[in-house]
mmCIF file of C-alpha atoms in Angstrom:
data_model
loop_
_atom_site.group_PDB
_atom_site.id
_atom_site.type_symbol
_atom_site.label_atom_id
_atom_site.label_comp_id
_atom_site.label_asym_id
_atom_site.label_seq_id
_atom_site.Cartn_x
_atom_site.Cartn_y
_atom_site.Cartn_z
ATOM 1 C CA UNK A 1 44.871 150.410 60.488
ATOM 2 C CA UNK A 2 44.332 147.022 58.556
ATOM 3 C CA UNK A 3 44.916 143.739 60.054
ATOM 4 C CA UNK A 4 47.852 143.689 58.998
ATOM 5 C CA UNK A 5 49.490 146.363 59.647
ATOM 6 C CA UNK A 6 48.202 146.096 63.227
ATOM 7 C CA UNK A 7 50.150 142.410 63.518
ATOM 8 C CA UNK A 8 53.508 144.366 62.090
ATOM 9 C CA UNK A 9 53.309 146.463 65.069
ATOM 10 C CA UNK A 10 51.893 144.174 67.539
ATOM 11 C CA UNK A 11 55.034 141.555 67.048
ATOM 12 C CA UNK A 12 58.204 143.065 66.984
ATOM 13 C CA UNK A 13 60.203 142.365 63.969
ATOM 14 C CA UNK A 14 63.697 140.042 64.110
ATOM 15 C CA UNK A 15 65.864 142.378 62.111
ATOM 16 C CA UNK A 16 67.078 141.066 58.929
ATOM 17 C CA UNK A 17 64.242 138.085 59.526
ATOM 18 C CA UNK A 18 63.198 138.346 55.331
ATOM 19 C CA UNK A 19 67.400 137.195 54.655
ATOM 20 C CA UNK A 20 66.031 133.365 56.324
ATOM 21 C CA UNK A 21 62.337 133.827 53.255
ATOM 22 C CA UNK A 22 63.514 132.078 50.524
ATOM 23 C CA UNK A 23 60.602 133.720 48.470
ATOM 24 C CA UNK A 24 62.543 137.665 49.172
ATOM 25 C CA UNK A 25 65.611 137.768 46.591
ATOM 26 C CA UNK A 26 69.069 138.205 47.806
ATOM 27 C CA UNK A 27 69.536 141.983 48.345
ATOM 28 C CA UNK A 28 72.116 144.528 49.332
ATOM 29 C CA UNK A 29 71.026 145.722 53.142
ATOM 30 C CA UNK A 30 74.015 147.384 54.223
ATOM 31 C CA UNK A 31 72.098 151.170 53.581
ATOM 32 C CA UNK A 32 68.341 152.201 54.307
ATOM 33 C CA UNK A 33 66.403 151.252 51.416
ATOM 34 C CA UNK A 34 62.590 152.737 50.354
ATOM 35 C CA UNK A 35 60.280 150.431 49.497
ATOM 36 C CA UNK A 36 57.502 152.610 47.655
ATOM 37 C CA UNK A 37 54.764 152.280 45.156
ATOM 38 C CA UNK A 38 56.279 153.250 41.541
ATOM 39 C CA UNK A 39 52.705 153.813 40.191
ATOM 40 C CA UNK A 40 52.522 157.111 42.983
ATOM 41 C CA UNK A 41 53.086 160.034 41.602
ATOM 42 C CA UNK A 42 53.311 161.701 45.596
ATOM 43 C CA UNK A 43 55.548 158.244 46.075
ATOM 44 C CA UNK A 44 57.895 158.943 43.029
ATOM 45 C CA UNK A 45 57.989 163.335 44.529
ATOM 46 C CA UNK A 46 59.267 161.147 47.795
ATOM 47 C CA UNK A 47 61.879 159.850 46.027
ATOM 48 C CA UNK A 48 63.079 162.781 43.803
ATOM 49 C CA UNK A 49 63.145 164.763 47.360
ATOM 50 C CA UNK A 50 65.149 162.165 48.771
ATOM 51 C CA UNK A 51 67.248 161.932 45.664
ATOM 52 C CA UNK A 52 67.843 165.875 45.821
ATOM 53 C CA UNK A 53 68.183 165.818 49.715
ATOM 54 C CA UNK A 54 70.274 162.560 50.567
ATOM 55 C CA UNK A 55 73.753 164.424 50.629
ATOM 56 C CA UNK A 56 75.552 160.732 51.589
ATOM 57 C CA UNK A 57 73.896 158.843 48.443
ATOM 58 C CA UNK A 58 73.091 156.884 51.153
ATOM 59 C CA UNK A 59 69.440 155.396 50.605
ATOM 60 C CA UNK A 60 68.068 153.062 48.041
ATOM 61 C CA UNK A 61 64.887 152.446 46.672
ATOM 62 C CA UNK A 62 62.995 149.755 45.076
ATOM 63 C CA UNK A 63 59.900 149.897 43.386
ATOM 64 C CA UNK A 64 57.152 148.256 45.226
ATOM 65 C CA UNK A 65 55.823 146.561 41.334
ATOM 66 C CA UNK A 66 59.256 144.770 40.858
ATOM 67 C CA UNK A 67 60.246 141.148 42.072
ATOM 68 C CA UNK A 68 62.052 142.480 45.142
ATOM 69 C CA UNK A 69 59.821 144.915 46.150
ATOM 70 C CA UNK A 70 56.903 142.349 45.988
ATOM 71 C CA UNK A 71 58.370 139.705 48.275
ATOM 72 C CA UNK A 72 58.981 142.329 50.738
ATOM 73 C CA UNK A 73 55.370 143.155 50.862
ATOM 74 C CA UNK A 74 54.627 139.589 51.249
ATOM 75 C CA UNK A 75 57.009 138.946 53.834
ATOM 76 C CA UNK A 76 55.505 141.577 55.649
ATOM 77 C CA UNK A 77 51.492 140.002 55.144
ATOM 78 C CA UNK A 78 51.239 143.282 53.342
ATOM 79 C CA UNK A 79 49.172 142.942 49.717
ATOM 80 C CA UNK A 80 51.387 144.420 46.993
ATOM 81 C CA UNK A 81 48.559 144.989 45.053
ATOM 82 C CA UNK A 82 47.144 147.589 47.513
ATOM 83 C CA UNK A 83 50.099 149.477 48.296
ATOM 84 C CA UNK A 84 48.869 151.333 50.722
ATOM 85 C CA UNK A 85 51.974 152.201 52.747
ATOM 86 C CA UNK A 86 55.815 152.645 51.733
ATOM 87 C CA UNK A 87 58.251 150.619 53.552
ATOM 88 C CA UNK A 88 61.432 151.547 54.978
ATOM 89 C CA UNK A 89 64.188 149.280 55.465
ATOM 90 C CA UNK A 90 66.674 150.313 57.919
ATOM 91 C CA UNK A 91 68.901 148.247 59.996
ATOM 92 C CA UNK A 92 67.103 145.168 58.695
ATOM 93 C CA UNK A 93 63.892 146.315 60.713
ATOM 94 C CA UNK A 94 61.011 147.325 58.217
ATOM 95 C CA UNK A 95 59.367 150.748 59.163
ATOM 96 C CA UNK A 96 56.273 151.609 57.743
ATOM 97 C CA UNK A 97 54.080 154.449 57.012
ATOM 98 C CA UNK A 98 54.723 157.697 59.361
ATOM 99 C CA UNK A 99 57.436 155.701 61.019
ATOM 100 C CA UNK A 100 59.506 154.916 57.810
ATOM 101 C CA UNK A 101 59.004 158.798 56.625
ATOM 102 C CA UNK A 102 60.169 159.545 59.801
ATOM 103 C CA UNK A 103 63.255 157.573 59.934
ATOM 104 C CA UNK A 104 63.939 158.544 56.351
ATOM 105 C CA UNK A 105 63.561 162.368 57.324
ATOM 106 C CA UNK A 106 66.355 161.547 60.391
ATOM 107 C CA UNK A 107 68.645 160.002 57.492
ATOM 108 C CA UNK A 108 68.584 163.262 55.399
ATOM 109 C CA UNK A 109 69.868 165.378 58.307
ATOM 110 C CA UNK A 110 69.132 168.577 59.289
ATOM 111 C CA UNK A 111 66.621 170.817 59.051
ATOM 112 C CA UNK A 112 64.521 167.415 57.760
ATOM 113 C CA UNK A 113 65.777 165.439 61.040
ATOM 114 C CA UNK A 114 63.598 167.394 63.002
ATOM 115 C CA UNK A 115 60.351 165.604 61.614
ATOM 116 C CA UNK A 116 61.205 163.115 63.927
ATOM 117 C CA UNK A 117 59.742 164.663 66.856
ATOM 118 C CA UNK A 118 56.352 163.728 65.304
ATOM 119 C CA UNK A 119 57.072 160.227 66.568
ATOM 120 C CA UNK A 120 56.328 161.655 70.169
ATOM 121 C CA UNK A 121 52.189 161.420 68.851
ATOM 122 C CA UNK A 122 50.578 158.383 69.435
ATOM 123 C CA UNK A 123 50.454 155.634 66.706
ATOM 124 C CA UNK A 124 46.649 156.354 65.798
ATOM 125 C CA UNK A 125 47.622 159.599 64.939
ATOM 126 C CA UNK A 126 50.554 159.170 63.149
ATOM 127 C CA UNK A 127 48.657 156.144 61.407
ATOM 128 C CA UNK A 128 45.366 158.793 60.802
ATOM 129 C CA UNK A 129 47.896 161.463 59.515
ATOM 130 C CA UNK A 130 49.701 159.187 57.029
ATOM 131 C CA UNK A 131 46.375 157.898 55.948
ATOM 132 C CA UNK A 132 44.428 161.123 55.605
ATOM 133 C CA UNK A 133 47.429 161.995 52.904
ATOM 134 C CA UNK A 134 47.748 158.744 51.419
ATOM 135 C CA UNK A 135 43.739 158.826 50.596
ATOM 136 C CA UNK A 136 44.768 161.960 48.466
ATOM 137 C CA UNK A 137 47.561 160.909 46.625
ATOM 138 C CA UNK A 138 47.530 160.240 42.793
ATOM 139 C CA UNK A 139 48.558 157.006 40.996
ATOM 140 C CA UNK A 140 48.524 155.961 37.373
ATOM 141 C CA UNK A 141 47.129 152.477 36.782
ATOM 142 C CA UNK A 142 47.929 151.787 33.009
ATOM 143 C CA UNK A 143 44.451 150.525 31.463
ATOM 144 C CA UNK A 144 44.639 146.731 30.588
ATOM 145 C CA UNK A 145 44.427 147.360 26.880
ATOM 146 C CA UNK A 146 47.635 149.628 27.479
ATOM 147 C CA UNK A 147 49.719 147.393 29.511
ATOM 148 C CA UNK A 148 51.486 145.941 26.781
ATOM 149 C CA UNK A 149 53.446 149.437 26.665
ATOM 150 C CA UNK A 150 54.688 149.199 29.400
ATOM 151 C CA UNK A 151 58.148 147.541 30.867
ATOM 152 C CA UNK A 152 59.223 146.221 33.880
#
């Protein structure tokens, strides 16, 4: 776990602390929102499951590349230019890696709920599991000559 990841967890969080940043934009709260790196292809299959699986429409998402998505990596002393875990909004507390797929899993219901008795295993091995399939995942990073093609 990075340093700062490690201060995340060692300082609990005042929920809905990033409405008082003047650097996060004004954003819509009221629903769990996924924070996730758009350049992911194993990030984007999150979202698509979620999509398919989220019977209540409930949860949002916003990729981590845009303005919003950005300042929320700040405000969490998180680089958002080495995404290196999604982050889960939920109740204005920020949950991240295994934790936020965990608390997204409990938002789709059953039979995805019961994921969440993997938050029974310590943190260093929900933190090594995470990592160990984060390591493997598969992103497209648009060559600089080729960035001009693409939006957003």
């Amino acid at each position: 776990m990075n340093a700062a990841m490690a201060e995340v967890r060692a300082h609990p969080q005042r929920p809905y602390g990033y409405r008082a940043d003047a650097t996060v934009p004004v954003f819509p709260d009221d629903r769990p929102i996924l924070v996730f790196d758009g350049h992911c292809a194993l990030c984007s299959g999150l979202v698509r499951f979620v999509i398919r699986h989220d019977r209540l429409r409930r949860i949002r998402f916003v990729p981590a590349q845009s303005k919003l998505g950005g300042a929320l990596y700040r405000h969490y002393g998180l680089d958002p230019h080495a995404l290196e875990t999604n982050i889960v909004l939920m109740r204005g507390r920020a949950w991240f890696k295994l934790a936020g797929a965990l608390r997204l899993a409990e938002e789709l219901g059953r039979p995805w709920s019961w994921a969440a008795l993997l938050r029974r295993l310590p943190h260093s091995w929900q933190d090594a599991l995470y990592d160990g399939i984060a390591r493997n995942r598969t992103c497209h990073r648009p060559d600089p000559i080729d960035a001009d093609r693409f939006l957003g």
